PDB file of C-alpha atoms in Angstrom:
ATOM      1  CA  MET A   1      14.370   9.923 -23.722  1.00 56.00           C
ATOM      2  CA  ALA A   2      14.724   6.210 -23.029  1.00 72.00           C
ATOM      3  CA  GLU A   3      11.839   3.988 -24.055  1.00 88.00           C
ATOM      4  CA  LYS A   4       9.420   3.378 -21.196  1.00 96.00           C
ATOM      5  CA  SER A   5       9.415  -0.104 -19.703  1.00 98.00           C
ATOM      6  CA  LYS A   6       6.598  -2.491 -20.449  1.00 98.00           C
ATOM      7  CA  ILE A   7       4.781  -3.168 -17.170  1.00 98.00           C
ATOM      8  CA  LEU A   8       2.769  -6.220 -16.130  1.00 98.00           C
ATOM      9  CA  ILE A   9       0.463  -5.885 -13.116  1.00 98.00           C
ATOM     10  CA  ILE A  10      -0.627  -9.096 -11.396  1.00 98.00           C
ATOM     11  CA  GLY A  11      -3.627  -8.459  -9.128  1.00 97.00           C
ATOM     12  CA  GLY A  12      -4.700  -5.394 -11.112  1.00 98.00           C
ATOM     13  CA  THR A  13      -8.403  -5.722 -10.316  1.00 97.00           C
ATOM     14  CA  GLY A  14      -7.749  -5.549  -6.560  1.00 96.00           C
ATOM     15  CA  TYR A  15      -8.014  -2.520  -4.279  1.00 97.00           C
ATOM     16  CA  ILE A  16      -4.620  -0.870  -4.916  1.00 98.00           C
ATOM     17  CA  GLY A  17      -4.006  -2.778  -8.159  1.00 98.00           C
ATOM     18  CA  LYS A  18      -6.588  -0.854 -10.171  1.00 98.00           C
ATOM     19  CA  PHE A  19      -4.921   2.460  -9.265  1.00 98.00           C
ATOM     20  CA  ILE A  20      -1.529   1.113 -10.368  1.00 98.00           C
ATOM     21  CA  VAL A  21      -2.899  -0.155 -13.694  1.00 98.00           C
ATOM     22  CA  GLU A  22      -4.448   3.287 -14.316  1.00 98.00           C
ATOM     23  CA  ALA A  23      -1.269   5.164 -13.338  1.00 98.00           C
ATOM     24  CA  SER A  24       0.879   2.946 -15.547  1.00 98.00           C
ATOM     25  CA  ALA A  25      -1.367   3.413 -18.598  1.00 98.00           C
ATOM     26  CA  LYS A  26      -1.684   7.163 -17.966  1.00 98.00           C
ATOM     27  CA  SER A  27       2.091   7.613 -17.757  1.00 97.00           C
ATOM     28  CA  GLY A  28       2.612   6.113 -21.205  1.00 97.00           C
ATOM     29  CA  HIS A  29       4.085   2.757 -20.193  1.00 98.00           C
ATOM     30  CA  PRO A  30       2.880  -0.133 -22.355  1.00 98.00           C
ATOM     31  CA  THR A  31       0.695  -1.749 -19.688  1.00 98.00           C
ATOM     32  CA  PHE A  32      -0.422  -5.354 -19.303  1.00 98.00           C
ATOM     33  CA  ALA A  33      -2.766  -6.807 -16.679  1.00 98.00           C
ATOM     34  CA  LEU A  34      -2.852 -10.525 -15.902  1.00 98.00           C
ATOM     35  CA  VAL A  35      -6.347 -11.656 -14.958  1.00 97.00           C
ATOM     36  CA  ARG A  36      -8.095 -14.973 -14.456  1.00 95.00           C
ATOM     37  CA  GLU A  37     -10.733 -16.133 -16.969  1.00 93.00           C
ATOM     38  CA  SER A  38     -13.306 -16.111 -14.148  1.00 92.00           C
ATOM     39  CA  THR A  39     -12.500 -12.453 -13.380  1.00 94.00           C
ATOM     40  CA  ILE A  40     -13.323 -11.357 -16.930  1.00 92.00           C
ATOM     41  CA  SER A  41     -16.832 -12.853 -16.664  1.00 92.00           C
ATOM     42  CA  ASP A  42     -17.443 -11.344 -13.200  1.00 93.00           C
ATOM     43  CA  PRO A  43     -19.994  -8.492 -13.614  1.00 92.00           C
ATOM     44  CA  VAL A  44     -18.163  -5.971 -11.381  1.00 92.00           C
ATOM     45  CA  LYS A  45     -14.574  -6.876 -12.266  1.00 95.00           C
ATOM     46  CA  GLY A  46     -15.552  -7.293 -15.924  1.00 94.00           C
ATOM     47  CA  GLU A  47     -16.540  -3.624 -16.011  1.00 95.00           C
ATOM     48  CA  LEU A  48     -13.190  -2.675 -14.461  1.00 97.00           C
ATOM     49  CA  ILE A  49     -11.350  -4.743 -17.088  1.00 97.00           C
ATOM     50  CA  GLN A  50     -13.317  -3.019 -19.866  1.00 97.00           C
ATOM     51  CA  GLY A  51     -12.162   0.290 -18.400  1.00 97.00           C
ATOM     52  CA  PHE A  52      -8.563  -0.959 -18.518  1.00 98.00           C
ATOM     53  CA  LYS A  53      -8.975  -1.880 -22.197  1.00 97.00           C
ATOM     54  CA  ASN A  54     -10.405   1.576 -22.926  1.00 97.00           C
ATOM     55  CA  SER A  55      -7.217   3.043 -21.383  1.00 97.00           C
ATOM     56  CA  GLY A  56      -5.082   0.982 -23.775  1.00 98.00           C
ATOM     57  CA  VAL A  57      -4.166  -1.799 -21.329  1.00 98.00           C
ATOM     58  CA  THR A  58      -3.458  -5.252 -22.812  1.00 98.00           C
ATOM     59  CA  ILE A  59      -5.379  -7.947 -20.915  1.00 98.00           C
ATOM     60  CA  LEU A  60      -3.609 -11.313 -20.555  1.00 98.00           C
ATOM     61  CA  THR A  61      -5.307 -14.349 -19.046  1.00 97.00           C
ATOM     62  CA  GLY A  62      -3.480 -16.511 -16.553  1.00 97.00           C
ATOM     63  CA  ASP A  63      -3.336 -17.692 -12.986  1.00 96.00           C
ATOM     64  CA  LEU A  64      -0.846 -17.661 -10.120  1.00 97.00           C
ATOM     65  CA  LYS A  65      -1.214 -21.438  -9.999  1.00 97.00           C
ATOM     66  CA  ASP A  66      -0.497 -21.844 -13.744  1.00 98.00           C
ATOM     67  CA  HIS A  67       3.279 -21.580 -14.174  1.00 98.00           C
ATOM     68  CA  GLN A  68       3.270 -21.482 -17.975  1.00 98.00           C
ATOM     69  CA  SER A  69       0.679 -18.688 -18.093  1.00 98.00           C
ATOM     70  CA  LEU A  70       2.913 -16.627 -15.780  1.00 98.00           C
ATOM     71  CA  VAL A  71       6.035 -17.273 -17.878  1.00 98.00           C
ATOM     72  CA  ASN A  72       4.196 -16.405 -21.115  1.00 98.00           C
ATOM     73  CA  ALA A  73       2.932 -13.118 -19.640  1.00 98.00           C
ATOM     74  CA  ILE A  74       6.247 -12.157 -18.045  1.00 98.00           C
ATOM     75  CA  LYS A  75       8.204 -12.748 -21.278  1.00 98.00           C
ATOM     76  CA  GLN A  76       6.241  -9.871 -22.861  1.00 98.00           C
ATOM     77  CA  VAL A  77       7.320  -7.203 -20.352  1.00 98.00           C
ATOM     78  CA  ASP A  78      10.272  -5.570 -18.544  1.00 98.00           C
ATOM     79  CA  VAL A  79       8.745  -4.868 -15.123  1.00 98.00           C
ATOM     80  CA  VAL A  80       6.405  -6.998 -13.001  1.00 99.00           C
ATOM     81  CA  ILE A  81       4.285  -5.403 -10.252  1.00 99.00           C
ATOM     82  CA  SER A  82       2.348  -7.685  -7.919  1.00 98.00           C
ATOM     83  CA  THR A  83      -0.620  -6.239  -6.061  1.00 98.00           C
ATOM     84  CA  VAL A  84      -2.148  -9.523  -4.892  1.00 98.00           C
ATOM     85  CA  GLY A  85      -4.153  -9.593  -1.666  1.00 96.00           C
ATOM     86  CA  SER A  86      -3.007 -10.933   1.700  1.00 93.00           C
ATOM     87  CA  LEU A  87      -4.354 -14.448   1.069  1.00 94.00           C
ATOM     88  CA  GLN A  88      -2.176 -14.780  -2.050  1.00 97.00           C
ATOM     89  CA  LEU A  89       1.062 -13.315  -0.705  1.00 98.00           C
ATOM     90  CA  ALA A  90       2.793 -16.707  -0.420  1.00 98.00           C
ATOM     91  CA  ASP A  91       1.764 -17.561  -4.017  1.00 98.00           C
ATOM     92  CA  GLN A  92       4.208 -14.865  -5.150  1.00 98.00           C
ATOM     93  CA  ASN A  93       6.836 -17.604  -4.942  1.00 98.00           C
ATOM     94  CA  ASN A  94       5.249 -18.776  -8.216  1.00 98.00           C
ATOM     95  CA  ILE A  95       5.863 -15.320  -9.733  1.00 98.00           C
ATOM     96  CA  ILE A  96       9.498 -15.477  -8.582  1.00 98.00           C
ATOM     97  CA  ALA A  97       9.916 -18.913 -10.236  1.00 98.00           C
ATOM     98  CA  ALA A  98       8.347 -17.627 -13.471  1.00 98.00           C
ATOM     99  CA  ILE A  99      10.529 -14.474 -13.487  1.00 98.00           C
ATOM    100  CA  LYS A 100      13.579 -16.674 -13.013  1.00 98.00           C
ATOM    101  CA  GLU A 101      12.581 -18.905 -15.936  1.00 98.00           C
ATOM    102  CA  ALA A 102      11.603 -16.010 -18.221  1.00 98.00           C
ATOM    103  CA  GLY A 103      14.980 -14.353 -17.591  1.00 98.00           C
ATOM    104  CA  ASN A 104      14.074 -10.931 -19.011  1.00 98.00           C
ATOM    105  CA  VAL A 105      12.684  -8.952 -16.062  1.00 98.00           C
ATOM    106  CA  LYS A 106      14.479  -5.709 -15.187  1.00 98.00           C
ATOM    107  CA  ARG A 107      12.503  -5.057 -11.985  1.00 98.00           C
ATOM    108  CA  PHE A 108      10.024  -6.849  -9.714  1.00 99.00           C
ATOM    109  CA  LEU A 109       7.825  -4.999  -7.228  1.00 99.00           C
ATOM    110  CA  PRO A 110       6.190  -7.547  -4.907  1.00 98.00           C
ATOM    111  CA  SER A 111       2.883  -6.892  -3.169  1.00 98.00           C
ATOM    112  CA  GLU A 112       3.660  -4.771  -0.109  1.00 97.00           C
ATOM    113  CA  PHE A 113       1.905  -1.382  -0.190  1.00 96.00           C
ATOM    114  CA  GLY A 114       1.670  -0.821   3.551  1.00 97.00           C
ATOM    115  CA  ASN A 115       4.180  -0.825   6.399  1.00 98.00           C
ATOM    116  CA  ASP A 116       7.717  -2.021   5.722  1.00 98.00           C
ATOM    117  CA  PRO A 117       7.557  -5.690   6.823  1.00 98.00           C
ATOM    118  CA  ASP A 118      11.236  -5.769   7.826  1.00 98.00           C
ATOM    119  CA  LEU A 119      10.939  -2.666  10.024  1.00 98.00           C
ATOM    120  CA  ALA A 120       7.420  -3.019  11.448  1.00 98.00           C
ATOM    121  CA  ARG A 121       6.869  -4.636  14.881  1.00 98.00           C
ATOM    122  CA  PRO A 122       3.268  -5.885  14.768  1.00 98.00           C
ATOM    123  CA  VAL A 123       1.511  -8.385  17.017  1.00 98.00           C
ATOM    124  CA  GLU A 124      -0.442 -11.378  15.671  1.00 98.00           C
ATOM    125  CA  PRO A 125      -2.287 -11.911  13.406  1.00 97.00           C
ATOM    126  CA  VAL A 126      -0.448  -9.241  11.380  1.00 98.00           C
ATOM    127  CA  LYS A 127       2.984 -10.514  12.454  1.00 98.00           C
ATOM    128  CA  THR A 128       2.413 -13.663  10.373  1.00 97.00           C
ATOM    129  CA  ILE A 129       1.221 -11.673   7.325  1.00 97.00           C
ATOM    130  CA  PHE A 130       4.274  -9.399   7.482  1.00 98.00           C
ATOM    131  CA  GLY A 131       6.443 -12.482   7.986  1.00 98.00           C
ATOM    132  CA  ILE A 132       5.236 -13.794   4.607  1.00 98.00           C
ATOM    133  CA  LYS A 133       6.086 -10.449   2.974  1.00 98.00           C
ATOM    134  CA  SER A 134       9.597 -10.596   4.466  1.00 98.00           C
ATOM    135  CA  LYS A 135      10.046 -14.199   3.240  1.00 98.00           C
ATOM    136  CA  ILE A 136       9.076 -13.095  -0.291  1.00 98.00           C
ATOM    137  CA  ARG A 137      11.722 -10.351  -0.055  1.00 98.00           C
ATOM    138  CA  ARG A 138      14.370 -12.882   0.965  1.00 98.00           C
ATOM    139  CA  ALA A 139      13.346 -15.203  -1.899  1.00 98.00           C
ATOM    140  CA  ILE A 140      13.662 -12.347  -4.433  1.00 98.00           C
ATOM    141  CA  GLU A 141      17.091 -11.422  -3.058  1.00 98.00           C
ATOM    142  CA  ALA A 142      18.251 -15.064  -3.024  1.00 98.00           C
ATOM    143  CA  GLU A 143      17.378 -15.367  -6.734  1.00 98.00           C
ATOM    144  CA  ALA A 144      19.172 -12.048  -7.469  1.00 98.00           C
ATOM    145  CA  ILE A 145      16.026 -10.612  -9.101  1.00 98.00           C
ATOM    146  CA  PRO A 146      16.238  -6.795  -9.381  1.00 98.00           C
ATOM    147  CA  TYR A 147      13.567  -5.275  -7.123  1.00 98.00           C
ATOM    148  CA  THR A 148      11.936  -2.228  -5.603  1.00 98.00           C
ATOM    149  CA  TYR A 149       9.877  -2.547  -2.410  1.00 98.00           C
ATOM    150  CA  VAL A 150       7.103   0.032  -2.025  1.00 98.00           C
ATOM    151  CA  SER A 151       6.250   1.075   1.508  1.00 98.00           C
ATOM    152  CA  SER A 152       3.113   3.151   0.954  1.00 98.00           C
ATOM    153  CA  ASN A 153       1.897   3.435   4.566  1.00 98.00           C
ATOM    154  CA  TYR A 154      -1.830   4.024   5.276  1.00 97.00           C
ATOM    155  CA  PHE A 155      -4.246   4.067   2.327  1.00 98.00           C
ATOM    156  CA  ALA A 156      -6.131   7.351   2.786  1.00 98.00           C
ATOM    157  CA  GLY A 157      -9.293   5.704   1.445  1.00 97.00           C
ATOM    158  CA  TYR A 158      -9.187   3.069   4.188  1.00 94.00           C
ATOM    159  CA  SER A 159      -8.345   5.385   7.055  1.00 96.00           C
ATOM    160  CA  LEU A 160      -9.379   9.014   6.629  1.00 97.00           C
ATOM    161  CA  PRO A 161     -13.100   8.755   5.668  1.00 97.00           C
ATOM    162  CA  THR A 162     -13.761   7.314   9.155  1.00 97.00           C
ATOM    163  CA  LEU A 163     -10.630   8.621  10.959  1.00 97.00           C
ATOM    164  CA  VAL A 164      -9.827   4.969  11.758  1.00 94.00           C
ATOM    165  CA  GLN A 165     -12.792   4.754  14.145  1.00 94.00           C
ATOM    166  CA  PRO A 166     -13.803   1.262  15.308  1.00 88.00           C
ATOM    167  CA  GLY A 167     -17.163   0.152  13.917  1.00 87.00           C
ATOM    168  CA  VAL A 168     -17.525   3.181  11.624  1.00 91.00           C
ATOM    169  CA  THR A 169     -17.714   1.921   8.042  1.00 89.00           C
ATOM    170  CA  ALA A 170     -18.633   4.992   6.010  1.00 91.00           C
ATOM    171  CA  PRO A 171     -17.788   8.694   5.889  1.00 95.00           C
ATOM    172  CA  PRO A 172     -17.980  11.306   7.244  1.00 94.00           C
ATOM    173  CA  PRO A 173     -15.778  10.875  10.320  1.00 96.00           C
ATOM    174  CA  PRO A 174     -17.641  11.279  13.627  1.00 96.00           C
ATOM    175  CA  LYS A 175     -18.175  14.892  14.704  1.00 96.00           C
ATOM    176  CA  ASP A 176     -19.032  14.256  18.359  1.00 96.00           C
ATOM    177  CA  LYS A 177     -16.633  11.648  19.779  1.00 97.00           C
ATOM    178  CA  LEU A 178     -13.367  10.035  18.640  1.00 98.00           C
ATOM    179  CA  VAL A 179     -11.464   7.021  19.946  1.00 97.00           C
ATOM    180  CA  ILE A 180      -7.668   7.488  20.143  1.00 98.00           C
ATOM    181  CA  TYR A 181      -5.301   4.527  20.535  1.00 98.00           C
ATOM    182  CA  GLY A 182      -2.422   4.820  23.002  1.00 98.00           C
ATOM    183  CA  ASP A 183      -1.388   8.376  23.844  1.00 98.00           C
ATOM    184  CA  GLY A 184      -2.124   9.601  20.313  1.00 98.00           C
ATOM    185  CA  ASN A 185       1.422  10.867  19.771  1.00 98.00           C
ATOM    186  CA  ALA A 186       2.835   8.207  17.401  1.00 98.00           C
ATOM    187  CA  LYS A 187       3.208   9.644  13.900  1.00 98.00           C
ATOM    188  CA  ALA A 188       1.539   7.935  10.943  1.00 98.00           C
ATOM    189  CA  VAL A 189       1.481   8.594   7.179  1.00 98.00           C
ATOM    190  CA  PHE A 190      -1.764   8.852   5.166  1.00 98.00           C
ATOM    191  CA  ASN A 191      -1.486   8.681   1.360  1.00 98.00           C
ATOM    192  CA  VAL A 192      -4.127   8.871  -1.350  1.00 98.00           C
ATOM    193  CA  GLU A 193      -4.218   5.692  -3.457  1.00 98.00           C
ATOM    194  CA  GLY A 194      -3.772   7.508  -6.779  1.00 98.00           C
ATOM    195  CA  ASP A 195      -0.629   9.191  -5.427  1.00 98.00           C
ATOM    196  CA  ILE A 196       0.755   5.864  -4.190  1.00 98.00           C
ATOM    197  CA  ALA A 197       0.242   4.504  -7.703  1.00 98.00           C
ATOM    198  CA  ALA A 198       1.858   7.546  -9.359  1.00 98.00           C
ATOM    199  CA  TYR A 199       4.979   7.305  -7.147  1.00 98.00           C
ATOM    200  CA  THR A 200       5.176   3.541  -7.753  1.00 98.00           C
ATOM    201  CA  ILE A 201       5.199   3.981 -11.536  1.00 98.00           C
ATOM    202  CA  GLU A 202       7.806   6.766 -11.279  1.00 98.00           C
ATOM    203  CA  ALA A 203      10.119   4.306  -9.503  1.00 98.00           C
ATOM    204  CA  VAL A 204      10.058   1.393 -11.965  1.00 98.00           C
ATOM    205  CA  ASP A 205      12.721   2.767 -14.335  1.00 97.00           C
ATOM    206  CA  ASP A 206      14.615   4.849 -11.771  1.00 98.00           C
ATOM    207  CA  PRO A 207      18.162   3.612 -11.017  1.00 98.00           C
ATOM    208  CA  ARG A 208      17.913   5.333  -7.595  1.00 98.00           C
ATOM    209  CA  THR A 209      15.240   2.844  -6.483  1.00 98.00           C
ATOM    210  CA  LEU A 210      16.924  -0.292  -7.865  1.00 98.00           C
ATOM    211  CA  ASN A 211      17.288  -2.910  -5.095  1.00 98.00           C
ATOM    212  CA  LYS A 212      15.972  -0.366  -2.580  1.00 98.00           C
ATOM    213  CA  SER A 213      12.769   0.453  -0.729  1.00 98.00           C
ATOM    214  CA  LEU A 214      10.633   3.389  -1.821  1.00 98.00           C
ATOM    215  CA  PHE A 215       9.053   4.992   1.250  1.00 98.00           C
ATOM    216  CA  ILE A 216       6.063   7.213   0.454  1.00 98.00           C
ATOM    217  CA  LYS A 217       6.199   9.776   3.258  1.00 98.00           C
ATOM    218  CA  PRO A 218       5.304  13.232   1.906  1.00 98.00           C
ATOM    219  CA  PRO A 219       5.866  15.775   4.704  1.00 98.00           C
ATOM    220  CA  LYS A 220       2.307  17.179   4.639  1.00 98.00           C
ATOM    221  CA  ASN A 221       0.818  13.704   5.178  1.00 98.00           C
ATOM    222  CA  ILE A 222       2.593  12.809   8.430  1.00 98.00           C
ATOM    223  CA  TYR A 223       0.348  13.241  11.469  1.00 98.00           C
ATOM    224  CA  SER A 224       0.054  11.936  14.979  1.00 98.00           C
ATOM    225  CA  PHE A 225      -3.506  10.971  15.821  1.00 98.00           C
ATOM    226  CA  ASN A 226      -3.776  13.911  18.206  1.00 98.00           C
ATOM    227  CA  GLU A 227      -2.731  16.230  15.361  1.00 98.00           C
ATOM    228  CA  LEU A 228      -5.253  14.572  13.038  1.00 98.00           C
ATOM    229  CA  VAL A 229      -8.046  15.084  15.579  1.00 98.00           C
ATOM    230  CA  ALA A 230      -7.021  18.737  16.042  1.00 98.00           C
ATOM    231  CA  LEU A 231      -7.117  19.219  12.246  1.00 98.00           C
ATOM    232  CA  TRP A 232     -10.591  17.633  12.071  1.00 98.00           C
ATOM    233  CA  GLU A 233     -11.815  19.858  14.922  1.00 98.00           C
ATOM    234  CA  LYS A 234     -10.516  22.917  13.052  1.00 98.00           C
ATOM    235  CA  LYS A 235     -12.341  21.768   9.888  1.00 97.00           C
ATOM    236  CA  ILE A 236     -15.703  21.221  11.599  1.00 97.00           C
ATOM    237  CA  GLY A 237     -15.364  24.248  13.871  1.00 98.00           C
ATOM    238  CA  LYS A 238     -15.955  22.437  17.156  1.00 97.00           C
ATOM    239  CA  SER A 239     -14.137  20.240  19.634  1.00 97.00           C
ATOM    240  CA  VAL A 240     -15.003  16.562  19.941  1.00 97.00           C
ATOM    241  CA  GLU A 241     -15.019  14.253  22.948  1.00 98.00           C
ATOM    242  CA  LYS A 242     -11.912  12.050  23.051  1.00 98.00           C
ATOM    243  CA  GLU A 243     -11.703   8.542  24.470  1.00 98.00           C
ATOM    244  CA  TYR A 244      -8.185   7.173  24.881  1.00 98.00           C
ATOM    245  CA  ILE A 245      -7.772   3.383  24.617  1.00 98.00           C
ATOM    246  CA  THR A 246      -4.605   2.149  26.344  1.00 98.00           C
ATOM    247  CA  GLU A 247      -2.232  -0.254  24.630  1.00 98.00           C
ATOM    248  CA  GLU A 248      -3.266  -2.969  27.120  1.00 98.00           C
ATOM    249  CA  GLN A 249      -6.954  -2.468  26.276  1.00 98.00           C
ATOM    250  CA  LEU A 250      -6.190  -2.572  22.546  1.00 98.00           C
ATOM    251  CA  LEU A 251      -4.119  -5.767  22.817  1.00 98.00           C
ATOM    252  CA  LYS A 252      -7.018  -7.386  24.692  1.00 98.00           C
ATOM    253  CA  GLN A 253      -9.433  -6.293  21.933  1.00 98.00           C
ATOM    254  CA  ILE A 254      -7.117  -7.797  19.285  1.00 98.00           C
ATOM    255  CA  GLU A 255      -7.047 -11.127  21.143  1.00 98.00           C
ATOM    256  CA  GLU A 256     -10.827 -11.238  21.567  1.00 98.00           C
ATOM    257  CA  SER A 257     -11.929  -9.998  18.123  1.00 97.00           C
ATOM    258  CA  PRO A 258     -12.801 -12.189  15.128  1.00 96.00           C
ATOM    259  CA  VAL A 259     -11.191 -11.963  11.670  1.00 94.00           C
ATOM    260  CA  PRO A 260     -10.925  -9.419  10.021  1.00 94.00           C
ATOM    261  CA  VAL A 261     -11.487  -7.031  12.952  1.00 95.00           C
ATOM    262  CA  ASN A 262      -8.407  -8.387  14.767  1.00 96.00           C
ATOM    263  CA  VAL A 263      -6.276  -7.770  11.655  1.00 96.00           C
ATOM    264  CA  ILE A 264      -7.446  -4.155  11.371  1.00 95.00           C
ATOM    265  CA  LEU A 265      -6.888  -3.542  15.100  1.00 97.00           C
ATOM    266  CA  ALA A 266      -3.404  -5.114  14.967  1.00 98.00           C
ATOM    267  CA  ILE A 267      -2.465  -2.897  12.004  1.00 97.00           C
ATOM    268  CA  ASN A 268      -3.723   0.146  13.921  1.00 97.00           C
ATOM    269  CA  HIS A 269      -1.725  -0.964  16.975  1.00 98.00           C
ATOM    270  CA  SER A 270       1.425  -1.234  14.858  1.00 98.00           C
ATOM    271  CA  ILE A 271       0.921   2.200  13.285  1.00 98.00           C
ATOM    272  CA  LEU A 272      -0.880   4.317  15.895  1.00 98.00           C
ATOM    273  CA  VAL A 273       0.650   2.925  19.103  1.00 98.00           C
ATOM    274  CA  LYS A 274       4.091   1.593  18.102  1.00 98.00           C
ATOM    275  CA  GLY A 275       4.692   4.249  15.422  1.00 98.00           C
ATOM    276  CA  ASP A 276       5.884   1.628  12.931  1.00 98.00           C
ATOM    277  CA  GLN A 277       5.614   3.951   9.918  1.00 98.00           C
ATOM    278  CA  THR A 278       7.850   6.681  11.293  1.00 98.00           C
ATOM    279  CA  TYR A 279      10.109   5.518  14.138  1.00 98.00           C
ATOM    280  CA  PHE A 280      13.093   4.933  11.821  1.00 98.00           C
ATOM    281  CA  GLU A 281      15.264   7.126   9.599  1.00 98.00           C
ATOM    282  CA  ILE A 282      15.413   6.222   5.905  1.00 98.00           C
ATOM    283  CA  GLU A 283      19.064   5.420   5.188  1.00 97.00           C
ATOM    284  CA  PRO A 284      20.365   5.775   1.598  1.00 97.00           C
ATOM    285  CA  SER A 285      21.790   2.251   1.933  1.00 97.00           C
ATOM    286  CA  PHE A 286      18.300   0.711   1.906  1.00 97.00           C
ATOM    287  CA  GLY A 287      15.800   3.285   0.696  1.00 98.00           C
ATOM    288  CA  ALA A 288      14.628   6.670  -0.502  1.00 98.00           C
ATOM    289  CA  GLU A 289      11.598   8.890   0.074  1.00 98.00           C
ATOM    290  CA  ALA A 290       9.201   9.280  -2.855  1.00 98.00           C
ATOM    291  CA  SER A 291       8.261  12.970  -2.593  1.00 98.00           C
ATOM    292  CA  GLU A 292      11.959  13.899  -2.445  1.00 98.00           C
ATOM    293  CA  LEU A 293      12.782  11.788  -5.519  1.00 98.00           C
ATOM    294  CA  TYR A 294       9.730  12.973  -7.496  1.00 98.00           C
ATOM    295  CA  PRO A 295       8.884  16.532  -6.443  1.00 98.00           C
ATOM    296  CA  HIS A 296       6.949  17.018  -9.716  1.00 98.00           C
ATOM    297  CA  VAL A 297       4.238  14.585  -8.523  1.00 98.00           C
ATOM    298  CA  LYS A 298       1.579  16.776  -6.948  1.00 98.00           C
ATOM    299  CA  TYR A 299       0.227  14.777  -4.045  1.00 98.00           C
ATOM    300  CA  THR A 300      -3.077  15.268  -2.220  1.00 98.00           C
ATOM    301  CA  THR A 301      -2.474  16.379   1.361  1.00 98.00           C
ATOM    302  CA  VAL A 302      -4.404  15.027   4.351  1.00 98.00           C
ATOM    303  CA  GLU A 303      -5.856  18.496   4.863  1.00 98.00           C
ATOM    304  CA  GLU A 304      -7.131  18.650   1.259  1.00 98.00           C
ATOM    305  CA  TYR A 305      -8.510  15.109   1.498  1.00 98.00           C
ATOM    306  CA  LEU A 306     -10.525  15.811   4.650  1.00 98.00           C
ATOM    307  CA  ASP A 307     -12.227  18.828   3.032  1.00 97.00           C
ATOM    308  CA  GLN A 308     -14.648  16.524   1.175  1.00 97.00           C
ATOM    309  CA  PHE A 309     -16.180  15.353   4.488  1.00 97.00           C
ATOM    310  CA  VAL A 310     -16.778  18.722   6.123  1.00 94.00           C
TER     311      VAL A 310
END
């Protein structure tokens, strides 16, 4: 058995980052997390970092704006995974520069973890965000850095506890009335964060994902919104009132809503109206599907996930 790659996660205290740090440590990879000094002293994040240490993770201090700290951290590992948030996406150019200088990285996974930015067709303000992700891809390719892009689709934790309902911020999903965008027939993919992390770590040393995209689309997690509503109705044993919002109405809402509501609505438009997670076939030339590559990973299905809210 080949030695497992040493993995550095940048952005490990963020929403998806913490799952990836945990999955990496659990799978036996020597795991490093780069954090800012200020993060360590933060009461909430400090507790998270202590949890990382308890799992055997090596904590390195550094900053995206501090080139030398990035180079020093990167020289200690084989694989770099970025899970930085949307406001820091462009700063990944600094990671690319540091990887180039360090010269030892076998794989870089930039911060994507959503829709494929090259294949999605979103409206603003998401179009600009995805544009940055695509530019980072082109910069990685231009520098000939080995990569894997992870297209994880919807985070279950963001979408399923409220069934993507506008203005609903906590579970359970509504049991009387549901809003459906468009005709409700576009297929979307809903994945549990721990499963996204597990598939991501499986891919880091896999030659089949080298310079390719990993699409996380397990068959039991692909639903149109109408199918999702029907599943929810079956779970709660009653039918709910349905209000359909046309694409025109949704586009108007996006234009008139403040940040971050407009971002959330534009993402939902891309996924639930345009079908941006499922309208394309995955070609072997550019990608592979995670549950096919790693059938041993037992993923949580949408149906299982919804059981907790019934």
